[in-house]
PDB file of C-alpha atoms in Angstrom:
ATOM      1  CA  MET A 116       0.000   0.000   0.000  1.00 37.00           C
ATOM      2  CA  ARG A 117       2.376   2.689  -1.212  1.00 37.00           C
ATOM      3  CA  THR A 118       0.841   6.126  -1.252  1.00 34.00           C
ATOM      4  CA  THR A 119       2.145   9.524  -2.239  1.00 35.00           C
ATOM      5  CA  VAL A 120       1.268  12.942  -0.939  1.00 33.00           C
ATOM      6  CA  SER A 121      -0.381  14.430  -4.012  1.00 31.00           C
ATOM      7  CA  GLY A 122      -3.664  13.954  -2.170  1.00 32.00           C
ATOM      8  CA  PRO A 123      -5.075  11.785   0.606  1.00 31.00           C
ATOM      9  CA  ARG A 124      -4.664   8.100  -0.243  1.00 31.00           C
ATOM     10  CA  VAL A 125      -3.793   8.705  -3.893  1.00 26.00           C
ATOM     11  CA  GLY A 126      -2.018   5.827  -5.623  1.00 28.00           C
ATOM     12  CA  GLU A 127       1.129   6.297  -7.673  1.00 32.00           C
ATOM     13  CA  GLN A 128       1.944   5.142 -11.185  1.00 30.00           C
ATOM     14  CA  GLY A 129      -1.393   3.559 -11.896  1.00 31.00           C
ATOM     15  CA  ARG A 130      -1.870   2.001  -8.487  1.00 33.00           C
ATOM     16  CA  ARG A 131      -5.361   2.098  -7.074  1.00 36.00           C
ATOM     17  CA  PRO A 132      -6.065   4.330  -4.090  1.00 40.00           C
ATOM     18  CA  VAL A 133      -5.837   2.524  -0.772  1.00 41.00           C
ATOM     19  CA  GLY A 134      -9.220   1.122   0.172  1.00 43.00           C
ATOM     20  CA  GLU A 135     -10.258   0.536  -3.448  1.00 45.00           C
ATOM     21  CA  ARG A 136     -11.996  -2.682  -4.322  1.00 46.00           C
ATOM     22  CA  VAL A 137     -11.599  -4.752  -7.462  1.00 39.00           C
ATOM     23  CA  GLY A 138     -14.454  -6.812  -8.818  1.00 34.00           C
ATOM     24  CA  VAL A 139     -16.410  -6.774  -5.586  1.00 36.00           C
ATOM     25  CA  GLY A 140     -19.620  -8.718  -5.939  1.00 35.00           C
ATOM     26  CA  GLY A 141     -21.797  -6.165  -4.130  1.00 38.00           C
ATOM     27  CA  GLY A 142     -21.385  -3.294  -6.522  1.00 40.00           C
ATOM     28  CA  GLY A 143     -19.295  -4.455  -9.440  1.00 40.00           C
ATOM     29  CA  GLY A 144     -16.340  -2.586 -10.899  1.00 41.00           C
ATOM     30  CA  GLY A 145     -13.899  -0.369  -9.030  1.00 46.00           C
ATOM     31  CA  GLY A 146     -14.304   2.396  -6.520  1.00 57.00           C
ATOM     32  CA  ALA A 147     -13.955   2.585  -2.768  1.00 72.00           C
ATOM     33  CA  VAL A 148     -15.078  -0.278  -0.569  1.00 84.00           C
ATOM     34  CA  ARG A 149     -18.635   0.483   0.595  1.00 90.00           C
ATOM     35  CA  VAL A 150     -19.621  -0.239   4.199  1.00 94.00           C
ATOM     36  CA  LEU A 151     -23.118   0.075   5.646  1.00 96.00           C
ATOM     37  CA  VAL A 152     -23.125   0.845   9.395  1.00 97.00           C
ATOM     38  CA  VAL A 153     -26.334  -0.048  11.242  1.00 96.00           C
ATOM     39  CA  ASP A 154     -26.641   1.055  14.867  1.00 94.00           C
ATOM     40  CA  GLY A 155     -29.463   2.592  16.873  1.00 91.00           C
ATOM     41  CA  GLU A 156     -27.034   4.933  18.645  1.00 91.00           C
ATOM     42  CA  ALA A 157     -26.587   7.753  16.135  1.00 92.00           C
ATOM     43  CA  PRO A 158     -23.353   9.176  17.647  1.00 92.00           C
ATOM     44  CA  LEU A 159     -21.714   5.759  17.613  1.00 91.00           C
ATOM     45  CA  ALA A 160     -22.835   5.088  14.030  1.00 93.00           C
ATOM     46  CA  GLU A 161     -21.409   8.427  12.898  1.00 93.00           C
ATOM     47  CA  LEU A 162     -18.144   7.766  14.732  1.00 92.00           C
ATOM     48  CA  LEU A 163     -17.816   4.394  13.019  1.00 93.00           C
ATOM     49  CA  CYS A 164     -18.563   5.968   9.637  1.00 94.00           C
ATOM     50  CA  MET A 165     -15.979   8.683  10.243  1.00 91.00           C
ATOM     51  CA  THR A 166     -13.358   6.098  11.188  1.00 90.00           C
ATOM     52  CA  LEU A 167     -14.041   4.024   8.072  1.00 91.00           C
ATOM     53  CA  ARG A 168     -13.917   7.109   5.859  1.00 89.00           C
ATOM     54  CA  TYR A 169     -10.438   7.785   7.235  1.00 83.00           C
ATOM     55  CA  GLU A 170      -9.539   4.338   5.887  1.00 80.00           C
ATOM     56  CA  GLY A 171     -10.582   5.501   2.425  1.00 81.00           C
ATOM     57  CA  TRP A 172     -13.899   3.630   2.418  1.00 87.00           C
ATOM     58  CA  GLU A 173     -17.332   4.935   1.471  1.00 90.00           C
ATOM     59  CA  THR A 174     -20.001   4.653   4.162  1.00 95.00           C
ATOM     60  CA  ARG A 175     -23.715   4.907   4.779  1.00 95.00           C
ATOM     61  CA  SER A 176     -25.506   4.590   8.114  1.00 96.00           C
ATOM     62  CA  ALA A 177     -28.932   3.462   9.261  1.00 96.00           C
ATOM     63  CA  GLY A 178     -30.507   3.775  12.699  1.00 95.00           C
ATOM     64  CA  ASP A 179     -33.039   0.942  12.523  1.00 95.00           C
ATOM     65  CA  GLY A 180     -33.697  -2.301  10.712  1.00 94.00           C
ATOM     66  CA  ALA A 181     -36.138  -1.006   8.115  1.00 95.00           C
ATOM     67  CA  ALA A 182     -33.777   1.798   7.116  1.00 96.00           C
ATOM     68  CA  ALA A 183     -30.916  -0.698   6.947  1.00 96.00           C
ATOM     69  CA  VAL A 184     -32.783  -2.971   4.533  1.00 96.00           C
ATOM     70  CA  ARG A 185     -33.669  -0.013   2.306  1.00 96.00           C
ATOM     71  CA  ALA A 186     -30.112   1.334   2.397  1.00 96.00           C
ATOM     72  CA  ALA A 187     -28.655  -2.063   1.508  1.00 95.00           C
ATOM     73  CA  ARG A 188     -30.843  -2.268  -1.600  1.00 94.00           C
ATOM     74  CA  VAL A 189     -29.776   1.174  -2.823  1.00 95.00           C
ATOM     75  CA  PHE A 190     -26.189   1.436  -1.537  1.00 93.00           C
ATOM     76  CA  ARG A 191     -25.219  -2.178  -2.372  1.00 92.00           C
ATOM     77  CA  PRO A 192     -22.586  -2.371   0.385  1.00 92.00           C
ATOM     78  CA  ASP A 193     -19.503  -4.551   0.206  1.00 88.00           C
ATOM     79  CA  ALA A 194     -19.671  -5.152   3.976  1.00 91.00           C
ATOM     80  CA  VAL A 195     -22.143  -4.439   6.772  1.00 94.00           C
ATOM     81  CA  VAL A 196     -21.508  -3.507  10.413  1.00 95.00           C
ATOM     82  CA  LEU A 197     -24.742  -4.491  12.151  1.00 93.00           C
ATOM     83  CA  ASP A 198     -25.873  -3.935  15.738  1.00 91.00           C
ATOM     84  CA  VAL A 199     -27.758  -6.953  17.045  1.00 87.00           C
ATOM     85  CA  THR A 200     -30.207  -4.805  19.039  1.00 86.00           C
ATOM     86  CA  LEU A 201     -32.168  -2.259  16.984  1.00 91.00           C
ATOM     87  CA  PRO A 202     -35.263  -0.177  17.831  1.00 91.00           C
ATOM     88  CA  ASP A 203     -37.662  -1.892  15.421  1.00 92.00           C
ATOM     89  CA  MET A 204     -36.374  -5.404  14.814  1.00 90.00           C
ATOM     90  CA  ASP A 205     -33.698  -7.871  15.789  1.00 86.00           C
ATOM     91  CA  GLY A 206     -30.390  -7.635  13.963  1.00 86.00           C
ATOM     92  CA  LEU A 207     -30.742 -11.282  12.945  1.00 87.00           C
ATOM     93  CA  ASP A 208     -33.939 -10.407  11.062  1.00 90.00           C
ATOM     94  CA  VAL A 209     -32.125  -7.555   9.335  1.00 92.00           C
ATOM     95  CA  LEU A 210     -29.360  -9.956   8.360  1.00 90.00           C
ATOM     96  CA  ARG A 211     -31.837 -12.385   6.756  1.00 89.00           C
ATOM     97  CA  ARG A 212     -33.521  -9.592   4.778  1.00 92.00           C
ATOM     98  CA  VAL A 213     -30.246  -8.096   3.577  1.00 92.00           C
ATOM     99  CA  ARG A 214     -28.880 -11.501   2.635  1.00 87.00           C
ATOM    100  CA  ALA A 215     -32.005 -12.214   0.594  1.00 89.00           C
ATOM    101  CA  ASP A 216     -30.829  -9.462  -1.759  1.00 89.00           C
ATOM    102  CA  LEU A 217     -27.056  -9.628  -1.174  1.00 88.00           C
ATOM    103  CA  PRO A 218     -26.352 -13.269  -0.333  1.00 83.00           C
ATOM    104  CA  ASP A 219     -22.564 -12.940  -0.157  1.00 80.00           C
ATOM    105  CA  VAL A 220     -22.114  -9.647   1.687  1.00 87.00           C
ATOM    106  CA  PRO A 221     -19.979 -10.139   4.831  1.00 88.00           C
ATOM    107  CA  VAL A 222     -21.549  -8.965   8.088  1.00 89.00           C
ATOM    108  CA  LEU A 223     -19.787  -7.920  11.278  1.00 90.00           C
ATOM    109  CA  PHE A 224     -22.140  -7.973  14.271  1.00 87.00           C
ATOM    110  CA  LEU A 225     -21.899  -5.465  17.107  1.00 87.00           C
ATOM    111  CA  THR A 226     -23.327  -6.921  20.278  1.00 81.00           C
ATOM    112  CA  ALA A 227     -23.725  -5.890  23.893  1.00 73.00           C
ATOM    113  CA  ARG A 228     -24.838  -9.421  24.691  1.00 61.00           C
ATOM    114  CA  ALA A 229     -22.032 -11.190  26.469  1.00 53.00           C
ATOM    115  CA  ALA A 230     -23.601 -14.657  26.569  1.00 48.00           C
ATOM    116  CA  VAL A 231     -21.869 -17.220  24.384  1.00 51.00           C
ATOM    117  CA  GLU A 232     -25.211 -18.553  23.114  1.00 55.00           C
ATOM    118  CA  ASP A 233     -26.147 -15.095  21.787  1.00 55.00           C
ATOM    119  CA  ARG A 234     -22.901 -14.856  19.864  1.00 55.00           C
ATOM    120  CA  ILE A 235     -23.303 -18.368  18.515  1.00 59.00           C
ATOM    121  CA  ALA A 236     -26.850 -17.517  17.410  1.00 58.00           C
ATOM    122  CA  GLY A 237     -25.532 -14.581  15.376  1.00 56.00           C
ATOM    123  CA  LEU A 238     -22.835 -16.620  13.699  1.00 58.00           C
ATOM    124  CA  THR A 239     -25.244 -19.496  13.063  1.00 55.00           C
ATOM    125  CA  ALA A 240     -27.717 -17.089  11.446  1.00 58.00           C
ATOM    126  CA  GLY A 241     -25.055 -16.129   8.929  1.00 61.00           C
ATOM    127  CA  GLY A 242     -23.002 -13.394  10.585  1.00 70.00           C
ATOM    128  CA  ASP A 243     -19.332 -13.630   9.663  1.00 76.00           C
ATOM    129  CA  ASP A 244     -17.820 -12.171  12.831  1.00 79.00           C
ATOM    130  CA  TYR A 245     -18.775 -10.150  15.895  1.00 79.00           C
ATOM    131  CA  VAL A 246     -17.334  -7.465  18.167  1.00 82.00           C
ATOM    132  CA  ALA A 247     -18.634  -7.038  21.709  1.00 81.00           C
ATOM    133  CA  LYS A 248     -19.467  -3.568  23.022  1.00 81.00           C
ATOM    134  CA  PRO A 249     -17.627  -1.583  24.252  1.00 81.00           C
ATOM    135  CA  PHE A 250     -15.101  -2.065  21.479  1.00 82.00           C
ATOM    136  CA  SER A 251     -12.000  -0.500  19.995  1.00 84.00           C
ATOM    137  CA  LEU A 252     -12.443   1.328  16.683  1.00 86.00           C
ATOM    138  CA  GLU A 253      -9.146  -0.173  15.546  1.00 83.00           C
ATOM    139  CA  GLU A 254     -10.554  -3.649  16.210  1.00 83.00           C
ATOM    140  CA  VAL A 255     -13.613  -2.965  14.063  1.00 88.00           C
ATOM    141  CA  VAL A 256     -11.420  -1.798  11.185  1.00 87.00           C
ATOM    142  CA  ALA A 257      -9.108  -4.805  11.526  1.00 83.00           C
ATOM    143  CA  ARG A 258     -11.994  -7.271  11.590  1.00 82.00           C
ATOM    144  CA  LEU A 259     -13.621  -5.671   8.553  1.00 87.00           C
ATOM    145  CA  ARG A 260     -10.353  -5.919   6.650  1.00 81.00           C
ATOM    146  CA  GLY A 261     -10.136  -9.566   7.619  1.00 74.00           C
ATOM    147  CA  LEU A 262     -13.689 -10.263   6.459  1.00 77.00           C
ATOM    148  CA  ILE A 263     -13.059  -8.556   3.134  1.00 73.00           C
ATOM    149  CA  ARG A 264      -9.841 -10.481   2.567  1.00 66.00           C
ATOM    150  CA  ARG A 265     -11.454 -13.811   3.467  1.00 63.00           C
ATOM    151  CA  SER A 266     -14.714 -13.374   1.595  1.00 59.00           C
ATOM    152  CA  GLY A 267     -13.336 -14.369  -1.804  1.00 47.00           C
ATOM    153  CA  GLY A 268     -15.324 -13.843  -4.986  1.00 38.00           C
ATOM    154  CA  GLY A 269     -12.891 -11.284  -6.349  1.00 38.00           C
ATOM    155  CA  TRP A 270     -12.637  -9.137  -3.239  1.00 40.00           C
ATOM    156  CA  VAL A 271      -9.445  -7.151  -3.043  1.00 39.00           C
ATOM    157  CA  VAL A 272      -8.650  -4.335  -0.677  1.00 41.00           C
ATOM    158  CA  ALA A 273      -5.884  -2.783  -2.724  1.00 40.00           C
ATOM    159  CA  ARG A 274      -2.745  -2.916  -0.581  1.00 45.00           C
ATOM    160  CA  PRO A 275      -0.057  -3.627  -3.217  1.00 46.00           C
ATOM    161  CA  ASP A 276       2.524  -3.336  -0.465  1.00 58.00           C
ATOM    162  CA  SER A 277       2.453  -2.208   3.112  1.00 73.00           C
ATOM    163  CA  GLU A 278       4.098   1.208   2.865  1.00 84.00           C
ATOM    164  CA  LEU A 279       2.803   4.714   3.386  1.00 89.00           C
ATOM    165  CA  VAL A 280       5.083   7.387   1.925  1.00 91.00           C
ATOM    166  CA  VAL A 281       5.097  11.148   2.470  1.00 92.00           C
ATOM    167  CA  GLY A 282       8.178  12.878   1.084  1.00 91.00           C
ATOM    168  CA  ASP A 283      11.224  11.029   2.399  1.00 92.00           C
ATOM    169  CA  LEU A 284       9.241   9.513   5.288  1.00 94.00           C
ATOM    170  CA  ARG A 285       8.209   5.863   4.944  1.00 92.00           C
ATOM    171  CA  LEU A 286       6.043   3.749   7.247  1.00 93.00           C
ATOM    172  CA  ASP A 287       5.568   0.003   6.831  1.00 88.00           C
ATOM    173  CA  GLU A 288       2.209  -1.050   8.299  1.00 83.00           C
ATOM    174  CA  ASP A 289       3.109  -4.747   8.346  1.00 78.00           C
ATOM    175  CA  SER A 290       6.572  -4.619   9.902  1.00 80.00           C
ATOM    176  CA  ARG A 291       5.736  -1.428  11.860  1.00 83.00           C
ATOM    177  CA  GLU A 292       9.050   0.097  10.820  1.00 89.00           C
ATOM    178  CA  VAL A 293       9.571   3.778  10.001  1.00 93.00           C
ATOM    179  CA  TRP A 294      12.357   5.518   8.070  1.00 93.00           C
ATOM    180  CA  ARG A 295      13.163   9.169   7.441  1.00 93.00           C
ATOM    181  CA  GLY A 296      15.428   9.028   4.411  1.00 90.00           C
ATOM    182  CA  GLU A 297      17.840   6.177   5.117  1.00 89.00           C
ATOM    183  CA  ALA A 298      17.608   6.487   8.908  1.00 91.00           C
ATOM    184  CA  GLU A 299      15.308   4.162  10.820  1.00 92.00           C
ATOM    185  CA  VAL A 300      13.043   5.873  13.349  1.00 93.00           C
ATOM    186  CA  ARG A 301      12.014   3.867  16.394  1.00 90.00           C
ATOM    187  CA  LEU A 302       8.526   4.647  17.719  1.00 88.00           C
ATOM    188  CA  THR A 303       6.360   3.460  20.575  1.00 85.00           C
ATOM    189  CA  ALA A 304       3.037   1.811  19.702  1.00 80.00           C
ATOM    190  CA  THR A 305       1.069   5.023  20.295  1.00 81.00           C
ATOM    191  CA  GLU A 306       3.566   7.155  18.364  1.00 88.00           C
ATOM    192  CA  PHE A 307       3.294   4.707  15.473  1.00 89.00           C
ATOM    193  CA  GLU A 308      -0.517   4.888  15.412  1.00 87.00           C
ATOM    194  CA  LEU A 309      -0.443   8.682  15.527  1.00 92.00           C
ATOM    195  CA  LEU A 310       2.067   8.887  12.690  1.00 94.00           C
ATOM    196  CA  ARG A 311       0.120   6.353  10.646  1.00 91.00           C
ATOM    197  CA  PHE A 312      -3.054   8.412  11.012  1.00 91.00           C
ATOM    198  CA  LEU A 313      -1.240  11.575   9.908  1.00 94.00           C
ATOM    199  CA  MET A 314       0.351   9.797   6.936  1.00 93.00           C
ATOM    200  CA  ARG A 315      -2.962   8.334   5.822  1.00 90.00           C
ATOM    201  CA  ASN A 316      -4.203  11.915   5.532  1.00 90.00           C
ATOM    202  CA  PRO A 317      -1.283  13.881   4.030  1.00 89.00           C
ATOM    203  CA  ARG A 318      -1.747  17.654   3.753  1.00 90.00           C
ATOM    204  CA  ARG A 319      -5.041  17.356   5.649  1.00 92.00           C
ATOM    205  CA  VAL A 320      -5.489  19.248   8.927  1.00 93.00           C
ATOM    206  CA  LEU A 321      -6.650  16.832  11.624  1.00 93.00           C
ATOM    207  CA  SER A 322      -8.212  18.219  14.791  1.00 91.00           C
ATOM    208  CA  LYS A 323      -7.319  17.067  18.280  1.00 89.00           C
ATOM    209  CA  ALA A 324     -10.779  15.508  18.577  1.00 86.00           C
ATOM    210  CA  GLN A 325     -10.281  13.500  15.377  1.00 86.00           C
ATOM    211  CA  ILE A 326      -6.877  12.315  16.553  1.00 87.00           C
ATOM    212  CA  LEU A 327      -8.221  11.324  19.966  1.00 83.00           C
ATOM    213  CA  ASP A 328     -11.071   9.378  18.345  1.00 78.00           C
ATOM    214  CA  ARG A 329      -8.793   7.571  15.917  1.00 79.00           C
ATOM    215  CA  VAL A 330      -5.645   6.930  17.955  1.00 79.00           C
ATOM    216  CA  TRP A 331      -6.985   6.682  21.505  1.00 73.00           C
ATOM    217  CA  ASN A 332     -10.475   5.401  20.562  1.00 59.00           C
ATOM    218  CA  TYR A 333     -13.820   7.067  21.111  1.00 47.00           C
ATOM    219  CA  ASP A 334     -14.079   6.242  24.834  1.00 45.00           C
ATOM    220  CA  PHE A 335     -10.728   7.824  25.759  1.00 46.00           C
ATOM    221  CA  GLY A 336     -11.248   9.739  28.986  1.00 49.00           C
ATOM    222  CA  GLY A 337      -8.125  11.879  29.083  1.00 52.00           C
ATOM    223  CA  GLN A 338      -7.411  15.466  28.109  1.00 60.00           C
ATOM    224  CA  ALA A 339      -6.736  16.780  24.613  1.00 67.00           C
ATOM    225  CA  ASN A 340      -3.239  17.873  25.685  1.00 79.00           C
ATOM    226  CA  VAL A 341      -2.148  14.242  25.307  1.00 83.00           C
ATOM    227  CA  VAL A 342      -2.239  14.925  21.555  1.00 88.00           C
ATOM    228  CA  GLU A 343       0.139  17.891  21.946  1.00 90.00           C
ATOM    229  CA  LEU A 344       2.449  15.712  24.024  1.00 89.00           C
ATOM    230  CA  TYR A 345       2.648  12.919  21.438  1.00 90.00           C
ATOM    231  CA  ILE A 346       2.994  15.368  18.555  1.00 94.00           C
ATOM    232  CA  SER A 347       6.036  16.762  20.376  1.00 93.00           C
ATOM    233  CA  TYR A 348       7.433  13.228  20.754  1.00 92.00           C
ATOM    234  CA  LEU A 349       6.998  12.609  17.029  1.00 95.00           C
ATOM    235  CA  ARG A 350       8.630  15.899  16.084  1.00 95.00           C
ATOM    236  CA  LYS A 351      11.708  15.042  18.141  1.00 94.00           C
ATOM    237  CA  LYS A 352      12.031  11.717  16.326  1.00 94.00           C
ATOM    238  CA  ILE A 353      10.857  12.652  12.820  1.00 94.00           C
ATOM    239  CA  ASP A 354      11.846  16.298  12.365  1.00 93.00           C
ATOM    240  CA  ALA A 355      14.925  16.778  14.561  1.00 88.00           C
ATOM    241  CA  GLY A 356      17.769  18.139  12.416  1.00 89.00           C
ATOM    242  CA  ARG A 357      15.695  17.831   9.231  1.00 91.00           C
ATOM    243  CA  PRO A 358      13.204  19.988   7.305  1.00 92.00           C
ATOM    244  CA  PRO A 359      10.011  19.789   9.400  1.00 94.00           C
ATOM    245  CA  MET A 360       7.121  17.623   8.202  1.00 95.00           C
ATOM    246  CA  ILE A 361       4.656  17.868  11.091  1.00 96.00           C
ATOM    247  CA  HIS A 362       2.946  21.245  11.257  1.00 96.00           C
ATOM    248  CA  THR A 363       0.472  22.950  13.599  1.00 94.00           C
ATOM    249  CA  ARG A 364      -2.478  24.983  12.407  1.00 93.00           C
ATOM    250  CA  ARG A 365      -3.409  27.203  15.336  1.00 91.00           C
ATOM    251  CA  GLY A 366      -6.938  26.518  16.535  1.00 89.00           C
ATOM    252  CA  ALA A 367      -7.433  23.804  13.898  1.00 92.00           C
ATOM    253  CA  GLY A 368      -5.062  20.880  14.402  1.00 93.00           C
ATOM    254  CA  TYR A 369      -2.059  19.184  12.846  1.00 95.00           C
ATOM    255  CA  LEU A 370      -0.965  17.990   9.415  1.00 95.00           C
ATOM    256  CA  ILE A 371       1.930  16.234   7.766  1.00 95.00           C
ATOM    257  CA  ARG A 372       3.515  17.168   4.444  1.00 92.00           C
ATOM    258  CA  PRO A 373       6.898  16.730   2.774  1.00 91.00           C
ATOM    259  CA  GLY A 374       9.756  18.621   4.393  1.00 82.00           C
ATOM    260  CA  GLY A 375      11.561  21.451   2.678  1.00 68.00           C
TER     261      GLY A 375
END
């Protein structure tokens, strides 16, 4: 997944943008992977959609079962994130109705039900995987990627290799290694996630709230100054003695762009 900085997630030399699908059965042809998010809690649904859009995917949301069935018919999603408990019907009923029209679409259940039998019921009904609430946004993204990779039928999430590139800065998502020019940069796990988020959105100003949601997850209870602290850590490791790449926009947030 080698990207350049000419725009967020833009492929180079004919490569597809990260998050693009090839021959996906749900919609046919190219374009971004489409994910339908179904959850009765509107703020949570919007947060999930925002997170998936940062991955380069296209999203739609629905707050109840009837709306989800209608959206699936029009949007033709390539994957569905589906809350088991909805205001008007059970998530298992929604699954059956969606699958009647899209028999191969992978479904990731969100469930607050901790009982093993409830989880087994969802998987038996045709769900492909589940995440228990409360959950990590990173876990949802990882499980969706796994479902898409495993679903077959021509599904490809275009990751030709595992690198993100901005200027002379390179980040390998698989090996979790980072280089500035020829020098390796050693990062902690949190520093790595923060840098990855910045590099997935080159030249885009990201607010502290967006960074907190994406790097520390939506239920993080700390103060926004933790973002300033970790930005300072990154600058010491990435920018020290070199043309700066990480920039502050007063009152708006932070962005990364090529140095010089």
